[in-house]
mmCIF file of C-alpha atoms and ligand atoms in Angstrom:
data_model
loop_
_atom_site.group_PDB
_atom_site.id
_atom_site.type_symbol
_atom_site.label_atom_id
_atom_site.label_comp_id
_atom_site.label_asym_id
_atom_site.label_seq_id
_atom_site.Cartn_x
_atom_site.Cartn_y
_atom_site.Cartn_z
ATOM 1 C CA MET A 1 -1.901 6.728 -20.567
ATOM 2 C CA LEU A 2 -0.346 3.310 -20.882
ATOM 3 C CA ASP A 3 0.502 3.685 -24.502
ATOM 4 C CA ARG A 4 3.856 4.973 -23.453
ATOM 5 C CA ASP A 5 4.665 1.609 -21.981
ATOM 6 C CA LEU A 6 3.713 -0.165 -25.198
ATOM 7 C CA PRO A 7 5.469 1.701 -28.009
ATOM 8 C CA SER A 8 6.144 -1.327 -30.045
ATOM 9 C CA GLN A 9 2.397 -2.080 -30.325
ATOM 10 C CA GLY A 10 1.705 1.166 -31.915
ATOM 11 C CA GLY A 11 -1.810 1.296 -33.226
ATOM 12 C CA LEU A 12 -2.276 -2.423 -32.869
ATOM 13 C CA SER A 13 -5.369 -3.279 -30.898
ATOM 14 C CA VAL A 14 -4.939 -5.990 -28.399
ATOM 15 C CA LEU A 15 -8.442 -7.344 -28.975
ATOM 16 C CA GLU A 16 -10.929 -6.892 -31.735
ATOM 17 C CA PHE A 17 -14.556 -8.016 -31.978
ATOM 18 C CA ARG A 18 -15.637 -7.857 -35.674
ATOM 19 C CA GLN A 19 -19.370 -8.129 -36.412
ATOM 20 C CA VAL A 20 -19.700 -10.810 -33.643
ATOM 21 C CA SER A 21 -23.166 -12.365 -33.378
ATOM 22 C CA LYS A 22 -24.422 -15.102 -31.162
ATOM 23 C CA THR A 23 -27.718 -16.904 -31.448
ATOM 24 C CA TYR A 24 -28.534 -19.513 -28.789
ATOM 25 C CA ASP A 25 -30.766 -22.539 -29.539
ATOM 26 C CA ALA A 26 -32.891 -22.521 -26.505
ATOM 27 C CA GLY A 27 -35.438 -25.308 -26.174
ATOM 28 C CA HIS A 28 -38.438 -23.076 -27.034
ATOM 29 C CA GLY A 29 -36.668 -21.327 -29.873
ATOM 30 C CA ARG A 30 -33.821 -19.262 -30.830
ATOM 31 C CA VAL A 31 -32.448 -16.256 -28.922
ATOM 32 C CA THR A 32 -30.185 -13.769 -30.548
ATOM 33 C CA ALA A 33 -28.035 -12.494 -27.658
ATOM 34 C CA LEU A 34 -25.625 -10.391 -29.756
ATOM 35 C CA LYS A 35 -25.781 -9.021 -33.287
ATOM 36 C CA ASP A 36 -23.008 -7.604 -35.281
ATOM 37 C CA LEU A 37 -21.002 -6.221 -32.348
ATOM 38 C CA SER A 38 -17.753 -4.539 -33.214
ATOM 39 C CA ILE A 39 -15.249 -2.923 -30.904
ATOM 40 C CA SER A 40 -11.524 -2.654 -30.796
ATOM 41 C CA VAL A 41 -10.025 -2.654 -27.319
ATOM 42 C CA ARG A 42 -6.743 -0.757 -27.084
ATOM 43 C CA PRO A 43 -3.665 -2.145 -25.306
ATOM 44 C CA GLY A 44 -3.696 -1.346 -21.655
ATOM 45 C CA GLU A 45 -7.140 0.009 -21.899
ATOM 46 C CA PHE A 46 -9.843 -0.214 -19.172
ATOM 47 C CA LEU A 47 -13.014 -0.693 -21.237
ATOM 48 C CA THR A 48 -16.252 -0.864 -19.286
ATOM 49 C CA VAL A 49 -19.492 -2.358 -20.726
ATOM 50 C CA VAL A 50 -23.005 -1.441 -19.715
ATOM 51 C CA GLY A 51 -26.364 -2.520 -21.049
ATOM 52 C CA PRO A 52 -29.763 -3.706 -19.995
ATOM 53 C CA SER A 53 -30.215 -7.114 -18.357
ATOM 54 C CA GLY A 54 -30.114 -9.975 -20.900
ATOM 55 C CA CYS A 55 -28.515 -7.866 -23.715
ATOM 56 C CA GLY A 56 -25.554 -10.265 -24.129
ATOM 57 C CA LYS A 57 -22.846 -8.947 -21.895
ATOM 58 C CA SER A 58 -21.904 -12.183 -20.243
ATOM 59 C CA THR A 59 -22.181 -13.799 -23.572
ATOM 60 C CA LEU A 60 -19.556 -11.482 -24.923
ATOM 61 C CA LEU A 61 -16.982 -12.638 -22.361
ATOM 62 C CA ASN A 62 -18.072 -16.305 -22.674
ATOM 63 C CA LEU A 63 -17.357 -16.047 -26.506
ATOM 64 C CA LEU A 64 -13.938 -14.521 -25.740
ATOM 65 C CA VAL A 65 -12.899 -17.376 -23.383
ATOM 66 C CA GLY A 66 -14.384 -20.039 -25.748
ATOM 67 C CA LEU A 67 -17.157 -21.273 -23.287
ATOM 68 C CA GLU A 68 -19.463 -20.370 -26.180
ATOM 69 C CA GLN A 69 -18.816 -20.126 -30.040
ATOM 70 C CA PRO A 70 -19.874 -17.101 -32.055
ATOM 71 C CA SER A 71 -22.621 -17.732 -34.660
ATOM 72 C CA GLY A 72 -20.900 -15.086 -36.883
ATOM 73 C CA GLY A 73 -18.110 -12.657 -36.941
ATOM 74 C CA ASP A 74 -14.557 -12.902 -35.555
ATOM 75 C CA ILE A 75 -12.742 -12.295 -32.292
ATOM 76 C CA LEU A 76 -9.073 -11.374 -32.903
ATOM 77 C CA LEU A 77 -6.313 -11.107 -30.295
ATOM 78 C CA ASN A 78 -3.308 -9.289 -31.629
ATOM 79 C CA GLY A 79 -4.591 -9.852 -35.145
ATOM 80 C CA SER A 80 -5.005 -13.620 -34.677
ATOM 81 C CA ARG A 81 -8.075 -15.776 -34.455
ATOM 82 C CA SER A 82 -6.258 -18.336 -32.362
ATOM 83 C CA ILE A 83 -6.584 -16.909 -28.835
ATOM 84 C CA ASP A 84 -4.487 -18.434 -26.063
ATOM 85 C CA ARG A 85 -7.125 -18.566 -23.416
ATOM 86 C CA ARG A 86 -4.468 -19.305 -20.741
ATOM 87 C CA ARG A 87 -3.531 -15.669 -21.213
ATOM 88 C CA ILE A 88 -6.945 -14.381 -20.067
ATOM 89 C CA GLY A 89 -7.955 -13.887 -16.457
ATOM 90 C CA TYR A 90 -11.670 -14.240 -16.019
ATOM 91 C CA VAL A 91 -13.401 -12.902 -12.971
ATOM 92 C CA MET A 92 -16.907 -14.141 -12.926
ATOM 93 C CA GLN A 93 -19.960 -12.548 -11.291
ATOM 94 C CA ASN A 94 -20.021 -14.793 -8.404
ATOM 95 C CA ASP A 95 -16.785 -15.487 -6.631
ATOM 96 C CA ASN A 96 -15.853 -19.044 -7.294
ATOM 97 C CA LEU A 97 -13.047 -19.699 -4.829
ATOM 98 C CA TYR A 98 -12.685 -23.371 -4.063
ATOM 99 C CA PRO A 99 -14.058 -23.915 -0.516
ATOM 100 C CA TRP A 100 -11.603 -26.632 0.222
ATOM 101 C CA ARG A 101 -8.600 -24.457 -0.484
ATOM 102 C CA THR A 102 -7.315 -21.518 1.735
ATOM 103 C CA LEU A 103 -7.354 -18.086 0.166
ATOM 104 C CA ARG A 104 -3.625 -18.421 -0.650
ATOM 105 C CA GLU A 105 -4.081 -21.840 -2.117
ATOM 106 C CA ASN A 106 -6.884 -20.371 -4.351
ATOM 107 C CA VAL A 107 -4.654 -17.557 -5.547
ATOM 108 C CA GLU A 108 -2.052 -20.034 -6.352
ATOM 109 C CA PHE A 109 -4.261 -22.419 -8.305
ATOM 110 C CA PRO A 110 -3.720 -20.881 -11.724
ATOM 111 C CA LEU A 111 0.035 -20.856 -10.988
ATOM 112 C CA GLU A 112 -0.106 -24.532 -10.189
ATOM 113 C CA LEU A 113 -1.780 -25.175 -13.501
ATOM 114 C CA ARG A 114 1.149 -23.388 -15.131
ATOM 115 C CA ASN A 115 3.690 -25.410 -13.199
ATOM 116 C CA VAL A 116 5.182 -22.408 -11.389
ATOM 117 C CA PRO A 117 7.496 -23.859 -8.591
ATOM 118 C CA GLU A 118 5.988 -23.821 -5.075
ATOM 119 C CA ALA A 119 8.250 -21.166 -3.502
ATOM 120 C CA GLU A 120 7.579 -18.829 -6.417
ATOM 121 C CA ARG A 121 3.807 -19.422 -6.194
ATOM 122 C CA ARG A 122 3.833 -18.600 -2.487
ATOM 123 C CA ARG A 123 5.704 -15.367 -3.157
ATOM 124 C CA ILE A 124 3.419 -14.284 -5.803
ATOM 125 C CA SER A 125 0.239 -15.134 -3.977
ATOM 126 C CA LEU A 126 1.269 -13.425 -0.720
ATOM 127 C CA ASP A 127 2.428 -10.421 -2.706
ATOM 128 C CA TYR A 128 -0.895 -10.054 -4.337
ATOM 129 C CA LEU A 129 -2.800 -10.704 -1.155
ATOM 130 C CA ALA A 130 -0.812 -7.967 0.468
ATOM 131 C CA LYS A 131 -1.753 -5.470 -2.260
ATOM 132 C CA VAL A 132 -5.342 -6.014 -1.454
ATOM 133 C CA HIS A 133 -4.834 -6.090 2.274
ATOM 134 C CA LEU A 134 -5.570 -9.754 2.752
ATOM 135 C CA ARG A 135 -2.059 -10.954 3.656
ATOM 136 C CA ASP A 136 -3.265 -11.806 7.243
ATOM 137 C CA PHE A 137 -6.181 -13.871 5.961
ATOM 138 C CA ALA A 138 -3.968 -15.980 3.512
ATOM 139 C CA ASP A 139 -4.613 -19.158 5.453
ATOM 140 C CA ARG A 140 -8.337 -18.758 5.919
ATOM 141 C CA TYR A 141 -10.928 -20.681 4.023
ATOM 142 C CA PRO A 142 -13.480 -18.804 1.891
ATOM 143 C CA HIS A 143 -16.333 -19.502 4.399
ATOM 144 C CA GLU A 144 -14.249 -17.629 6.992
ATOM 145 C CA LEU A 145 -14.152 -14.431 4.750
ATOM 146 C CA SER A 146 -16.610 -11.623 3.944
ATOM 147 C CA GLY A 147 -18.045 -11.372 0.525
ATOM 148 C CA GLY A 148 -15.761 -8.394 -0.263
ATOM 149 C CA MET A 149 -12.689 -10.363 0.937
ATOM 150 C CA ARG A 150 -13.608 -13.258 -1.273
ATOM 151 C CA GLN A 151 -14.205 -11.050 -4.229
ATOM 152 C CA ARG A 152 -10.720 -9.438 -3.700
ATOM 153 C CA GLY A 153 -9.288 -12.953 -3.615
ATOM 154 C CA ASN A 154 -11.098 -13.789 -6.818
ATOM 155 C CA ILE A 155 -9.659 -10.753 -8.543
ATOM 156 C CA VAL A 156 -6.052 -11.269 -7.465
ATOM 157 C CA ARG A 157 -6.350 -14.949 -8.427
ATOM 158 C CA ALA A 158 -7.160 -13.770 -12.028
ATOM 159 C CA LEU A 159 -4.152 -11.458 -11.937
ATOM 160 C CA SER A 160 -1.612 -13.805 -10.281
ATOM 161 C CA PHE A 161 -0.559 -15.501 -13.460
ATOM 162 C CA SER A 162 0.066 -12.250 -15.326
ATOM 163 C CA PRO A 163 -2.567 -12.582 -18.043
ATOM 164 C CA ASP A 164 -2.514 -10.279 -21.031
ATOM 165 C CA LEU A 165 -6.162 -9.542 -20.655
ATOM 166 C CA ILE A 166 -8.451 -9.315 -17.698
ATOM 167 C CA ILE A 167 -12.215 -9.747 -18.036
ATOM 168 C CA MET A 168 -14.712 -9.139 -15.298
ATOM 169 C CA ASP A 169 -18.367 -9.792 -15.211
ATOM 170 C CA GLU A 170 -20.103 -7.579 -12.755
ATOM 171 C CA PRO A 171 -17.605 -8.571 -10.154
ATOM 172 C CA PHE A 172 -18.864 -6.161 -7.493
ATOM 173 C CA GLY A 173 -22.581 -6.770 -8.050
ATOM 174 C CA PRO A 174 -23.565 -8.434 -4.834
ATOM 175 C CA LEU A 175 -21.550 -6.120 -2.534
ATOM 176 C CA ASP A 176 -22.807 -3.246 -0.371
ATOM 177 C CA ALA A 177 -22.109 0.296 -1.549
ATOM 178 C CA GLN A 178 -19.269 1.112 0.851
ATOM 179 C CA THR A 179 -17.387 -2.251 0.038
ATOM 180 C CA ARG A 180 -17.879 -1.536 -3.682
ATOM 181 C CA LEU A 181 -16.263 1.736 -3.475
ATOM 182 C CA LEU A 182 -13.304 0.333 -1.596
ATOM 183 C CA LEU A 183 -12.812 -2.514 -4.126
ATOM 184 C CA GLN A 184 -13.245 -0.122 -7.040
ATOM 185 C CA ASN A 185 -10.391 2.034 -5.723
ATOM 186 C CA GLN A 186 -8.234 -1.092 -5.049
ATOM 187 C CA LEU A 187 -9.042 -2.384 -8.576
ATOM 188 C CA LEU A 188 -7.790 0.977 -10.132
ATOM 189 C CA GLU A 189 -4.611 0.793 -8.001
ATOM 190 C CA LEU A 190 -3.927 -2.753 -9.161
ATOM 191 C CA TRP A 191 -4.572 -1.790 -12.822
ATOM 192 C CA ALA A 192 -2.390 1.215 -12.499
ATOM 193 C CA ASP A 193 0.466 -1.036 -11.271
ATOM 194 C CA GLU A 194 -0.148 -3.805 -13.991
ATOM 195 C CA GLY A 195 -1.029 -1.955 -17.015
ATOM 196 C CA LYS A 196 -3.191 -4.796 -18.282
ATOM 197 C CA THR A 197 -6.065 -4.520 -20.730
ATOM 198 C CA VAL A 198 -9.331 -4.856 -18.844
ATOM 199 C CA ILE A 199 -12.794 -5.432 -20.059
ATOM 200 C CA PHE A 200 -15.128 -4.800 -17.135
ATOM 201 C CA ILE A 201 -18.916 -5.542 -17.280
ATOM 202 C CA THR A 202 -21.399 -3.817 -14.957
ATOM 203 C CA HIS A 203 -25.047 -2.839 -14.831
ATOM 204 C CA ASP A 204 -23.968 0.140 -12.658
ATOM 205 C CA LEU A 205 -23.451 3.198 -14.778
ATOM 206 C CA PRO A 206 -21.642 5.227 -12.031
ATOM 207 C CA GLU A 207 -19.166 2.326 -11.723
ATOM 208 C CA ALA A 208 -18.662 2.090 -15.522
ATOM 209 C CA ILE A 209 -17.748 5.804 -15.699
ATOM 210 C CA ALA A 210 -15.636 5.892 -12.567
ATOM 211 C CA LEU A 211 -13.459 3.074 -13.652
ATOM 212 C CA GLY A 212 -13.328 3.149 -17.489
ATOM 213 C CA ASP A 213 -11.095 4.796 -20.072
ATOM 214 C CA ARG A 214 -14.165 4.198 -22.343
ATOM 215 C CA VAL A 215 -17.600 3.110 -21.678
ATOM 216 C CA MET A 216 -19.513 1.069 -24.265
ATOM 217 C CA VAL A 217 -23.243 1.149 -24.043
ATOM 218 C CA LEU A 218 -25.060 -1.876 -25.565
ATOM 219 C CA THR A 219 -28.594 -1.934 -26.782
ATOM 220 C CA ALA A 220 -31.305 -4.118 -25.551
ATOM 221 C CA ARG A 221 -31.232 -7.558 -26.923
ATOM 222 C CA PRO A 222 -29.854 -8.376 -29.356
ATOM 223 C CA GLY A 223 -26.915 -6.517 -27.954
ATOM 224 C CA ARG A 224 -25.231 -4.152 -30.359
ATOM 225 C CA VAL A 225 -22.924 -1.223 -29.790
ATOM 226 C CA LYS A 226 -25.287 1.792 -29.041
ATOM 227 C CA SER A 227 -22.371 4.084 -28.275
ATOM 228 C CA VAL A 228 -18.749 4.236 -27.019
ATOM 229 C CA HIS A 229 -17.720 7.205 -24.873
ATOM 230 C CA ASP A 230 -14.299 8.438 -23.686
ATOM 231 C CA VAL A 231 -13.978 9.225 -20.020
ATOM 232 C CA PRO A 232 -11.649 12.157 -19.968
ATOM 233 C CA ILE A 233 -11.286 12.158 -16.187
ATOM 234 C CA PRO A 234 -7.682 12.266 -15.179
ATOM 235 C CA ARG A 235 -6.060 9.330 -13.272
ATOM 236 C CA PRO A 236 -5.444 8.509 -10.588
ATOM 237 C CA ARG A 237 -9.083 8.701 -9.728
ATOM 238 C CA ASN A 238 -10.609 8.407 -6.330
ATOM 239 C CA VAL A 239 -14.022 6.999 -6.957
ATOM 240 C CA ARG A 240 -15.296 8.431 -3.650
ATOM 241 C CA HIS A 241 -14.885 11.992 -4.951
ATOM 242 C CA LEU A 242 -16.007 11.672 -8.479
ATOM 243 C CA HIS A 243 -19.501 12.998 -7.882
ATOM 244 C CA GLU A 244 -17.922 16.394 -7.466
ATOM 245 C CA ASP A 245 -16.414 16.258 -10.969
ATOM 246 C CA SER A 246 -18.514 18.011 -13.699
ATOM 247 C CA VAL A 247 -17.238 15.767 -16.507
ATOM 248 C CA TYR A 248 -18.414 12.759 -14.458
ATOM 249 C CA ARG A 249 -21.751 14.301 -13.735
ATOM 250 C CA ASP A 250 -22.280 15.203 -17.345
ATOM 251 C CA LEU A 251 -21.471 11.714 -18.635
ATOM 252 C CA LEU A 252 -23.601 10.212 -16.024
ATOM 253 C CA SER A 253 -26.501 12.268 -17.118
ATOM 254 C CA ARG A 254 -25.959 11.618 -20.909
ATOM 255 C CA LEU A 255 -25.294 7.928 -20.620
ATOM 256 C CA GLY A 256 -28.059 7.519 -18.093
ATOM 257 C CA ASP A 257 -30.488 8.814 -20.709
ATOM 258 C CA GLU A 258 -29.099 6.401 -23.319
ATOM 259 C CA LEU A 259 -29.340 3.449 -21.052
ATOM 260 C CA ALA A 260 -32.953 4.366 -19.876
ATOM 261 C CA GLU A 261 -33.900 4.311 -23.572
ATOM 262 C CA GLU A 262 -32.601 0.879 -23.949
ATOM 263 C CA ILE A 263 -34.104 -0.432 -20.851
ATOM 264 C CA SER A 264 -37.445 0.764 -21.898
ATOM 265 C CA ALA A 265 -36.933 -0.534 -25.496
ATOM 266 C CA GLY A 266 -36.173 -3.970 -24.123
ATOM 267 C CA GLY A 267 -39.075 -3.943 -21.699
ATOM 268 C CA VAL A 268 -38.411 -6.108 -18.709
ATOM 269 C CA SER A 269 -36.985 -8.992 -20.612
ATOM 270 C CA GLN A 270 -35.022 -11.589 -18.464
HETATM 271 N N1 ADP B 301 -26.556 -20.973 -22.748
HETATM 272 C C1 ADP B 301 -27.616 -20.249 -23.190
HETATM 273 N N2 ADP B 301 -28.689 -20.856 -23.756
HETATM 274 C C2 ADP B 301 -29.637 -20.134 -24.209
HETATM 275 N N3 ADP B 301 -29.812 -18.800 -24.027
HETATM 276 C C3 ADP B 301 -28.921 -18.250 -23.421
HETATM 277 C C4 ADP B 301 -27.774 -18.860 -22.928
HETATM 278 N N4 ADP B 301 -26.899 -17.990 -22.291
HETATM 279 C C5 ADP B 301 -27.559 -16.850 -22.302
HETATM 280 N N5 ADP B 301 -28.758 -16.903 -22.989
HETATM 281 C C6 ADP B 301 -29.722 -15.886 -23.389
HETATM 282 O O1 ADP B 301 -29.025 -14.853 -24.060
HETATM 283 C C7 ADP B 301 -29.420 -13.579 -23.714
HETATM 284 C C8 ADP B 301 -28.239 -12.787 -23.221
HETATM 285 O O2 ADP B 301 -27.733 -13.434 -22.016
HETATM 286 P P1 ADP B 301 -26.452 -12.809 -21.105
HETATM 287 O O3 ADP B 301 -25.269 -12.747 -22.118
HETATM 288 O O4 ADP B 301 -26.311 -13.617 -19.968
HETATM 289 O O5 ADP B 301 -26.963 -11.363 -20.822
HETATM 290 P P2 ADP B 301 -26.509 -10.285 -19.673
HETATM 291 O O6 ADP B 301 -25.202 -10.901 -19.192
HETATM 292 O O7 ADP B 301 -26.395 -8.954 -20.543
HETATM 293 O O8 ADP B 301 -27.576 -10.143 -18.765
HETATM 294 C C9 ADP B 301 -30.449 -13.778 -22.565
HETATM 295 O O9 ADP B 301 -31.651 -13.727 -23.216
HETATM 296 C C10 ADP B 301 -30.222 -15.177 -22.123
HETATM 297 O O10 ADP B 301 -31.362 -15.732 -21.519
HETATM 298 MG MG1 MG B 302 -24.669 -11.280 -17.259
#
């Protein structure tokens, strides 16, 4: 859908993992988290990733932002190995808003790092907070907000500096089902506005299908690509009503079987 906005990029993939492997040297031995993982992420795509616990999902993102180094293979952004990590917005699993900053100051933090002038920072942060219905909470501190509010703050903080790529690691994991649905819809709206490339990790298959253009299923550790599925459900989507959609139900059943295979193959590792 977003290809129309990116004619100059043609078939160029914004991000490519080529045969990426990662082995950790843990005290008690070596753990191969990822093995020969290859995937091309298209410009503007919303790619979701599911896989059993411990199969290397977080590792994949940590390699991308340089928190870890691959043991083999390449990660290329627009064909280049040198990735400007300031162009990536990372939403980690647990919201990590600074407790001593208000919500607005948290959202402004990446803009401060990039020397955006104060008035401009304020305009951008309040704009984003309004988009996720948090304008009235801009001057509150994280401890005064619900988990869902903090996580919305966390997400708009990762968007505020206009990154090329947004990566999210189970961002809605700890939230209750209703808040999750609300945030999923809000995330889809933000994404539709922004047209950014997103890699979204989740252990929740319904969420992966509801949000993604494609779903990548990883095997049990060491994580490899088991399969990649298109999600041909038209947008805009309302995640609340997807269970009525036969394409959604069919994918849920097929991918559910695949995931179950991997979970039983991996035992209860981790
Ligand atoms: N820094 C590390 N040192 C050693 N082992 C690690 C480290 N990070 C992750 N691992 C191991 O690598 C495997 C994959 O971890 P992770 O990427 O966090 O999985 P997931 O996010 O899919 O649950 C796990 O077995 C985990 O224990
Ligand atoms: Mg993880």
